[in-house]
Coordinates of C-alpha atoms in Angstrom, one line a residue:
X1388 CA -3.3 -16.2 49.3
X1389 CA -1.1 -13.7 48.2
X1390 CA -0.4 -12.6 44.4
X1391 CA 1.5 -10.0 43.0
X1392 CA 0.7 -8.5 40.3
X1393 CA 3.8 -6.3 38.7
X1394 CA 7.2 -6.6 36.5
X1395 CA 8.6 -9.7 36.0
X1396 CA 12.6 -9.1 35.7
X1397 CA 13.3 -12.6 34.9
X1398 CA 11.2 -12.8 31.8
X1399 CA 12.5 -10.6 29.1
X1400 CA 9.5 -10.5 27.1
X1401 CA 7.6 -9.1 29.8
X1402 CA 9.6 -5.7 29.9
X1403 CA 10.0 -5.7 26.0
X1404 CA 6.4 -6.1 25.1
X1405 CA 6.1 -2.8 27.5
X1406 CA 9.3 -0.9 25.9
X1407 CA 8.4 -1.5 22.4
X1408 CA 4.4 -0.6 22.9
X1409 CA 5.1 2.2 24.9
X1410 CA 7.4 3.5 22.3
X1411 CA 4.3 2.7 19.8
X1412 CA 2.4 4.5 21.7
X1413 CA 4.5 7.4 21.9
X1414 CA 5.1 7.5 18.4
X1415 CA 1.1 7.9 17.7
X1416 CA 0.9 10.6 20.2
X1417 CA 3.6 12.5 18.2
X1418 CA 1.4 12.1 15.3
X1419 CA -1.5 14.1 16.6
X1420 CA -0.5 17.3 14.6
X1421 CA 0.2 15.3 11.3
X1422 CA -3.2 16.4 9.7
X1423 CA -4.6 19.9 9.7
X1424 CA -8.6 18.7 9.7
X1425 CA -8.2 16.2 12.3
X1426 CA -9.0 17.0 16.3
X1427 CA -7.5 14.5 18.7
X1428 CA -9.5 13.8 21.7
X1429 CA -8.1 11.6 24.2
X1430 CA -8.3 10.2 27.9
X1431 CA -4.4 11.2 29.0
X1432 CA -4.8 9.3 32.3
X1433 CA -2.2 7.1 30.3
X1434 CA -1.1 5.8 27.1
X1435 CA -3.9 3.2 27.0
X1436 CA -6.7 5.5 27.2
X1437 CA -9.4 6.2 24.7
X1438 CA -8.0 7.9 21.6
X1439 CA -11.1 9.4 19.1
X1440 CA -10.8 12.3 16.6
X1441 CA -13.4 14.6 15.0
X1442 CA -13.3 16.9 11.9
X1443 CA -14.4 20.4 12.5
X1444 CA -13.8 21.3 8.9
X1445 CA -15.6 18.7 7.1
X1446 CA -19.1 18.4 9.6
X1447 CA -21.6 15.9 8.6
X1448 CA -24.6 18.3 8.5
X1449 CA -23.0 19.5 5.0
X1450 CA -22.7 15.9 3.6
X1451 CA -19.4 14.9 4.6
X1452 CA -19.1 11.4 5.9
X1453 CA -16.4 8.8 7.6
X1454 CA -14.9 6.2 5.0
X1455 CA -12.7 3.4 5.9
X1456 CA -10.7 1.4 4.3
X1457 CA -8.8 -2.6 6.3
X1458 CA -6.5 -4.2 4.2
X1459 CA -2.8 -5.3 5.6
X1460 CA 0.9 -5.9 3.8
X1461 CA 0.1 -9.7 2.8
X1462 CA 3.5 -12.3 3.5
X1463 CA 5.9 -9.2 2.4
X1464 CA 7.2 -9.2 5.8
X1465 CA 8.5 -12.8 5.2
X1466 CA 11.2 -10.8 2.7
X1467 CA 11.9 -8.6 5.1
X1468 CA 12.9 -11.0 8.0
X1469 CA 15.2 -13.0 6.1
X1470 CA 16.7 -9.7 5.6
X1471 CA 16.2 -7.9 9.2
X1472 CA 15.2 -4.8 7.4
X1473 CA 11.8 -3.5 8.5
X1474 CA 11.7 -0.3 8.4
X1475 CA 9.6 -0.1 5.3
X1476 CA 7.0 -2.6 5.9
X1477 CA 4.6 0.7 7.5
X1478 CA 4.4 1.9 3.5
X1479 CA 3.2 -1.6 2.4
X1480 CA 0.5 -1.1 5.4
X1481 CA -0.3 2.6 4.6
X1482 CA -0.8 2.2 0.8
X1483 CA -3.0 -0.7 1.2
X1484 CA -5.4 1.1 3.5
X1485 CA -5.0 4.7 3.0
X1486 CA -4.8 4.6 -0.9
X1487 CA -8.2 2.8 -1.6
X1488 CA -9.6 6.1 0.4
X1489 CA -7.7 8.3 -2.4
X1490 CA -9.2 6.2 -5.1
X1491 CA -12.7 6.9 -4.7
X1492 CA -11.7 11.1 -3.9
X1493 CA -11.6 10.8 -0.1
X1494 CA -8.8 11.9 1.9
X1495 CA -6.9 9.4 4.2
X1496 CA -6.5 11.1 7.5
X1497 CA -5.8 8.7 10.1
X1498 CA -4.7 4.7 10.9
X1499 CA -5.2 2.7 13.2
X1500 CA -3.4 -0.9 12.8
X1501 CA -2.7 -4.5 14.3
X1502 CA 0.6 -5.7 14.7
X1503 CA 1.0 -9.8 15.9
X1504 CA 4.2 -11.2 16.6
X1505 CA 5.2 -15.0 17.4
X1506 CA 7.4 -13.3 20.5
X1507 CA 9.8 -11.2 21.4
X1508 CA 12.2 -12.8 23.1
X1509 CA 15.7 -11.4 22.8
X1510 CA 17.1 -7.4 21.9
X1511 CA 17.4 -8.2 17.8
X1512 CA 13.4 -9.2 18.1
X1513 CA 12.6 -6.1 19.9
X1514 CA 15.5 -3.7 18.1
X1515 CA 13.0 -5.5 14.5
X1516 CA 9.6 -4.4 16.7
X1517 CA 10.7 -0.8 17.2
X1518 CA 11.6 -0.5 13.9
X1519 CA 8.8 -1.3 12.5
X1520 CA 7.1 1.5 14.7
X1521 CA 10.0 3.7 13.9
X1522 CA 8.9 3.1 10.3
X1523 CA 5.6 3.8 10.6
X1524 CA 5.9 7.2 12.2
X1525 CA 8.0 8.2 9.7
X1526 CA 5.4 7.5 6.9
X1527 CA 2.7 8.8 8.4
X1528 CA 4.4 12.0 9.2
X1529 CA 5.4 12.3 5.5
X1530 CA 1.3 11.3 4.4
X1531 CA -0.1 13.6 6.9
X1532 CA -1.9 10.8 8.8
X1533 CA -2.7 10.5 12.4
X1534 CA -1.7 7.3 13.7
X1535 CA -4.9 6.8 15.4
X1536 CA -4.9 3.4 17.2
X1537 CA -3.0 0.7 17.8
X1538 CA -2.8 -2.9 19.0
X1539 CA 0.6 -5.1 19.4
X1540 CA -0.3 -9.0 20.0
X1541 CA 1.7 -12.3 20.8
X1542 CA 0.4 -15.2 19.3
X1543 CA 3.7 -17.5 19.8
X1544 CA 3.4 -20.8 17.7
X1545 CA 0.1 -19.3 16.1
X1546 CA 1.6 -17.8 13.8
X1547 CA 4.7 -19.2 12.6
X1548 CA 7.1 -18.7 8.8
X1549 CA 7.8 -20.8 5.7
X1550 CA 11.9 -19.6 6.7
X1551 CA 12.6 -22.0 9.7
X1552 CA 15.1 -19.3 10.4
X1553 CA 13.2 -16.6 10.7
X1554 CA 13.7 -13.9 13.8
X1555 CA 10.0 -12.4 13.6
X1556 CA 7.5 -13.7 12.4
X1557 CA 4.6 -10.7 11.6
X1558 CA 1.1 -10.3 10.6
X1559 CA 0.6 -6.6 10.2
X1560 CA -2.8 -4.8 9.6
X1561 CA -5.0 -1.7 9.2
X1562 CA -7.9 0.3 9.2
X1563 CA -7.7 3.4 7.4
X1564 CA -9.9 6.2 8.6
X1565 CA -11.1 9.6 6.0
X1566 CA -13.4 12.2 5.0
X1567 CA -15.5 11.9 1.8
X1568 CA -18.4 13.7 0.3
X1569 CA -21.1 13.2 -2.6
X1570 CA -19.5 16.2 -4.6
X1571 CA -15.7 14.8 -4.3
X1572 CA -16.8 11.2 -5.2
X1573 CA -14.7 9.7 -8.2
X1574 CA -16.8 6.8 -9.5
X1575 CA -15.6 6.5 -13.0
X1576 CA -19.0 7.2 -14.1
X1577 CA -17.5 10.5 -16.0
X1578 CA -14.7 7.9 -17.9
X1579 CA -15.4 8.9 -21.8
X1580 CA -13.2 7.7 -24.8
X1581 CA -10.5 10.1 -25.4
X1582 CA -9.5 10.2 -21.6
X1583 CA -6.1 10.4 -21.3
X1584 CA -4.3 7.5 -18.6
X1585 CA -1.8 8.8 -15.9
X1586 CA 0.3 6.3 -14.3
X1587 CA 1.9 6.2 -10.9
X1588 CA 5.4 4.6 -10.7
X1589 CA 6.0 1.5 -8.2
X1590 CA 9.1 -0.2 -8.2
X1591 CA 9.0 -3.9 -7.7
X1592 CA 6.0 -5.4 -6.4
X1593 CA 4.1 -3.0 -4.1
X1594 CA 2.7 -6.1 -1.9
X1595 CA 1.1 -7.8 -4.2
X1596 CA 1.9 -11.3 -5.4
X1597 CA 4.6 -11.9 -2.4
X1598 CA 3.4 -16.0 -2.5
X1599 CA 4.6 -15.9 -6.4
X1600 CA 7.6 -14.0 -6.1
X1601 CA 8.6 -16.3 -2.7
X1602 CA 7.7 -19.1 -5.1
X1603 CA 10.0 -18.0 -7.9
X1604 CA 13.3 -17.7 -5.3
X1605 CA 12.4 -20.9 -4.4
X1606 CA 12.7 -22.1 -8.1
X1607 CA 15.9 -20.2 -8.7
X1608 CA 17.6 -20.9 -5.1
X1609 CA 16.0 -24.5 -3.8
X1610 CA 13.9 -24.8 -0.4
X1611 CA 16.7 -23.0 1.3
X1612 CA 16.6 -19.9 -0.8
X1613 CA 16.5 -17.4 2.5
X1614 CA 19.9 -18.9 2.8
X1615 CA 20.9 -18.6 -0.2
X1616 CA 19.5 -16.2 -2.5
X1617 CA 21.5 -13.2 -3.1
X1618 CA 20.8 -10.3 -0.5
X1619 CA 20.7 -7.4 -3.0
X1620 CA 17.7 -9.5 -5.0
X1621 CA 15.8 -9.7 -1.9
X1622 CA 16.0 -5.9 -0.8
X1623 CA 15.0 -5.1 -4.6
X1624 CA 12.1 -7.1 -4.1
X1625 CA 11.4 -5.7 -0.3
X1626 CA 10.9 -2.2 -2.5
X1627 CA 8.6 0.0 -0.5
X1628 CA 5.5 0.8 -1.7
X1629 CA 5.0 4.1 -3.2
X1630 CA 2.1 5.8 -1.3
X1631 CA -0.5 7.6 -3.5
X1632 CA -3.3 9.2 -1.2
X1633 CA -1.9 12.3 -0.4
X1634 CA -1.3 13.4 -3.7
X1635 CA -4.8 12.2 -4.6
X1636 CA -6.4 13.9 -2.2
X1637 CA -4.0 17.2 -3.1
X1638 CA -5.1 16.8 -6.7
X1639 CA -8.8 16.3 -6.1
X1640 CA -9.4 19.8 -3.8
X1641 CA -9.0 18.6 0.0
X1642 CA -6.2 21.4 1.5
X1643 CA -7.1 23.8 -1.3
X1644 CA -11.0 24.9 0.2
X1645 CA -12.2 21.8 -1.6
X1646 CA -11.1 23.5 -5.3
X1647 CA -10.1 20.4 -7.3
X1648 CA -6.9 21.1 -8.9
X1649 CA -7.3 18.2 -11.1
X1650 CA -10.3 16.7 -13.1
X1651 CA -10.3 13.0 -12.8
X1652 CA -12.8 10.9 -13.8
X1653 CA -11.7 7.2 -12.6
X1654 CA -8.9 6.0 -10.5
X1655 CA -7.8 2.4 -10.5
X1656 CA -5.4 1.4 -7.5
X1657 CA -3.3 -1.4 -9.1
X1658 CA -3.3 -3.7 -6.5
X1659 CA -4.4 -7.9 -6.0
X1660 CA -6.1 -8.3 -9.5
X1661 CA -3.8 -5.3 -11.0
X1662 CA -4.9 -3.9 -14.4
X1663 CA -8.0 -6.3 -15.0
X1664 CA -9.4 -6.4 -11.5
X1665 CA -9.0 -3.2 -10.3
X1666 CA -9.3 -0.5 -13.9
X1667 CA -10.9 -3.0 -16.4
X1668 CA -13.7 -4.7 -15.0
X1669 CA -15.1 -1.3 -13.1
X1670 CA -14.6 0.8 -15.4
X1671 CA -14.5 -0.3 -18.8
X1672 CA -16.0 -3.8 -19.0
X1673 CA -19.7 -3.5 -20.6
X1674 CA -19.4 -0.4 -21.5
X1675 CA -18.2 0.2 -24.8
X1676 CA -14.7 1.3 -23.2
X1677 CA -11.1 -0.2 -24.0
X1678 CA -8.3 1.3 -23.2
X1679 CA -4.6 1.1 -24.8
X1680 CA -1.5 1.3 -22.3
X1681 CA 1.6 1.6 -24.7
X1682 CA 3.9 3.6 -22.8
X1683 CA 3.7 2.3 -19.2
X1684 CA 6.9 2.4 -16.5
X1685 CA 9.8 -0.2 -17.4
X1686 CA 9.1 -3.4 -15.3
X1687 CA 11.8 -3.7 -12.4
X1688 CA 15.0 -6.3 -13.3
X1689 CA 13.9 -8.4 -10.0
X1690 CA 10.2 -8.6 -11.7
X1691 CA 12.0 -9.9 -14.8
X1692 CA 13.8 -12.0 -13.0
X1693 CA 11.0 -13.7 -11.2
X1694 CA 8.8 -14.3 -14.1
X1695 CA 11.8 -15.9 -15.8
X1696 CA 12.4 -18.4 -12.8
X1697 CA 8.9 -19.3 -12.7
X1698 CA 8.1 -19.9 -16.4
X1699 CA 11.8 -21.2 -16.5
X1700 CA 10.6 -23.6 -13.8
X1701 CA 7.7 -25.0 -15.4
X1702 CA 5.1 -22.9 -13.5
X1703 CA 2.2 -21.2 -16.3
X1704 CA 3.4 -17.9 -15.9
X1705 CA 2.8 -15.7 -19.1
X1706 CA 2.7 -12.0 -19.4
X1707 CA -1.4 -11.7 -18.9
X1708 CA -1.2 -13.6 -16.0
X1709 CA 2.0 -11.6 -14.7
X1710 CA 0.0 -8.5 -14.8
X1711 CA -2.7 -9.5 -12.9
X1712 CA -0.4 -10.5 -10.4
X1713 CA 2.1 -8.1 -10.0
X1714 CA 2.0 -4.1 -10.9
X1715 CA 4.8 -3.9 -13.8
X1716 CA 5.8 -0.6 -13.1
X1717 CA 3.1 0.9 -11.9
X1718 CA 0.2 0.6 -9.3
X1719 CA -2.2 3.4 -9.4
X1720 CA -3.8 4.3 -13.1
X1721 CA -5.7 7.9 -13.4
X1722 CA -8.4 9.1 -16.2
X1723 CA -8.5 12.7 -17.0
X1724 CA -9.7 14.1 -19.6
X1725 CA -7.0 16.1 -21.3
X1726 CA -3.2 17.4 -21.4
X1727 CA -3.6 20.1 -18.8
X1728 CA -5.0 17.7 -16.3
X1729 CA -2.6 15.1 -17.0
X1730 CA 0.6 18.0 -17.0
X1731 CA -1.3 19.3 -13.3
X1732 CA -1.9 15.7 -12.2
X1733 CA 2.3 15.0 -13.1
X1734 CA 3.4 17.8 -11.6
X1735 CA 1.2 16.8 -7.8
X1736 CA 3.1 13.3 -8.2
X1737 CA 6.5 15.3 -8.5
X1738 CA 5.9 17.0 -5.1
X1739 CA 5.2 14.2 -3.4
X1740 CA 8.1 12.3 -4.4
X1741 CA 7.3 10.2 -6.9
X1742 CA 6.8 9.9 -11.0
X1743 CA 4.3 9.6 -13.0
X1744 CA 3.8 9.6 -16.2
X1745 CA 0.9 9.9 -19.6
X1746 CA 0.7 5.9 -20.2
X1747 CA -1.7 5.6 -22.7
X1748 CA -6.2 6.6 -23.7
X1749 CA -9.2 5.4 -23.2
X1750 CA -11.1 4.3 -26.4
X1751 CA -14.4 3.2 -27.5
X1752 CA -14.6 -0.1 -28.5
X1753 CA -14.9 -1.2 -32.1
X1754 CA -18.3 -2.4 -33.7
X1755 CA -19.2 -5.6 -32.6
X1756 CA -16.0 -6.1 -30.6
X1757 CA -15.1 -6.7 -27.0
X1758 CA -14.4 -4.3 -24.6
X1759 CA -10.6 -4.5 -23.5
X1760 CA -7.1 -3.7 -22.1
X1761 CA -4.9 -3.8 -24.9
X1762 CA -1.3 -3.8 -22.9
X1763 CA 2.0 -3.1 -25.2
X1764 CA 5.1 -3.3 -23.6
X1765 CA 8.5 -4.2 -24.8
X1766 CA 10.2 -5.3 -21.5
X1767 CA 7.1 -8.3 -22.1
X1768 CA 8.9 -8.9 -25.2
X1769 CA 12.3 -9.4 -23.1
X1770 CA 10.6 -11.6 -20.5
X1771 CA 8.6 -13.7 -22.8
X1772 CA 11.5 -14.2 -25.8

């Protein structure tokens, strides 16, 4: 018996599945000069050899330590087919992982991720994968991450889409890998009344609460709503998320000699769970801590609109249960303790590209009262008439 084992012309997803993951893995290779503290050390018999990193600067005998952080871009990438724009699903994936790293003061320094695909089975499905590589160069370049790893699966009718037209279907996740230490740690154990809270701007909907905003086009625009709903309201929901961990880890001392430029004393990353979830219960609940957040970011016209389609159709959808869902604005919430650390903390977020802004204090809770989140926002008021 004879078999051979090479190319096989006649099947197009053969040669694809090699063009697009060799341009993966070329695109990770040109990320190994993307951080300063990270070492690559590879096997370069050929693209699939063993890819490691060490961290000269930060060694483990002085108490630094490897954190990571898996998380993935949830059904966004459902939007973004119906739309064929998928450039910006790598920022969904990069926030997710890297920015839970920033949260507790470590610094995100390299990502190793999962991509599964039904197929690729024509140019427009392979033109959508190398995109989506494309994309995530790009952000990692801009976050100073090393794209470590990386693994590109076909799982055919395994994983299929709510659209019946969909081009490519995608499940896309991560593993963020960084550097923390003892003395860097933000824990929120340091969170006093009088604290002043910086938020970080996200327009639309980070990726978080995709199944309710899917939900609410469906509402508005029937069971064919991928069909019909209006192009320009899907982009604005496709919004990339803003990506926070650089400028946390800039603000908290990592490429200044481990000087922390900023005092911060709790960090809540606004995602699944948003305000209550992620800033109330950790860091306020039980201990005679509220907070008041009366001049947050306006809330995004699609995120208005969504709300409205889904209360309008009947679905229990009121403003405390919005903003556990979705960000409104915002999806990253700092505690410092005064104006000079809120004005050096602004002015970090301004470098890297995005706004933030003094949204409201910490408080101590009244006598014999509960500890809480008191929320006051009039774009709410619009919402909710």
């Amino acid at each position: 018996m004879q078999i051979l084992i090479g190319p096989s012309p006649a099947e197009f997803y053969d040669q694809s599945k090699d063009r697009s993951s060799g341009r993966a893995g070329k695109i990770c290779r040109e990320s190994n000069g993307n951080n300063p503290f990270v070492v690559i050390e590879e096997g370069d018999e050929h693209f699939r050899g063993e890819r490691g990193f060490t961290t000269p600067s930060f060694p483990e005998s002085n108490g630094f330590y490897r954190v990571e952080s898996s998380d993935g871009g949830g059904t966004k990438p459902i939007l973004a087919d119906v739309v064929r724009v998928y450039n910006t699903l790598a920022s969904d994936l990069i926030a997710m992982c890297g920015d839970d790293i920033g949260r507790n003061g470590g610094i995100t320094l390299a990502l190793s991720n999962t991509l599964t695909l039904s197929r690729i089975n024509n140019d427009d499905q392979e033109k959508a994968a190398i995109e989506l590589f494309e994309g995530l160069g790009q952000y990692a370049k801009e976050q100073k991450i090393v794209l470590l790893e990386g693994e590109t699966a076909f799982h055919y009718n395994c994983l299929t889409s709510p659209n019946p037209q969909a081009s490519l279907p995608l499940d896309w996740s991560g593993t963020a890998h960084g550097i923390n230490h003892k003395d860097m740690r933000i824990t929120g154990e340091k969170l006093k009344a009088g604290d002043l809270l910086v938020v970080f701007e996200q327009e639309g909907f980070g990726c978080n609460g995709i199944s309710k905003v899917r939900q609410a086009f469906e509402l508005r625009y029937g069971p064919n709503w991928y069909k019909d709903a209006p192009r320009e309201e899907i982009l604005e929901a496709l919004s990339p998320s803003k990506i926070y961990s650089l400028a946390l880890a800039d603000a908290n001392g990592w490429y200044s000699d481990l000087e922390k430029q900023v005092e911060m004393h709790a960090i809540g990353h606004l995602s699944g769970g948003s305000f209550e979830s992620k800033f109330f219960e950790p860091f306020l609940k039980g201990k005679g801590l509220s907070a008041t957040l009366d001049d947050l970011f306006p809330i995004t016209d699609i995120t208005k609109k969504c709300a409205s389609w889904l209360v309008e159709g009947g679905v229990k959808f009121g403003p405390e249960e919005m903003l556990k869902t979705w960000p409104g604005g915002q999806r990253m919430i700092v505690a410092v303790p005064n104006q000079v650390n809120a004005d050096k903390l602004i002015k970090i977020c301004a470098k890297n590209n995005f706004k933030a802004k003094i949204g409201g204090i910490v408080t101590e809770t009244k006598k014999g009262g509960n500890d809480e989140i008191i929320i006051i926002h009039p774009d709410l008021d619009e919402i909710y008439k």
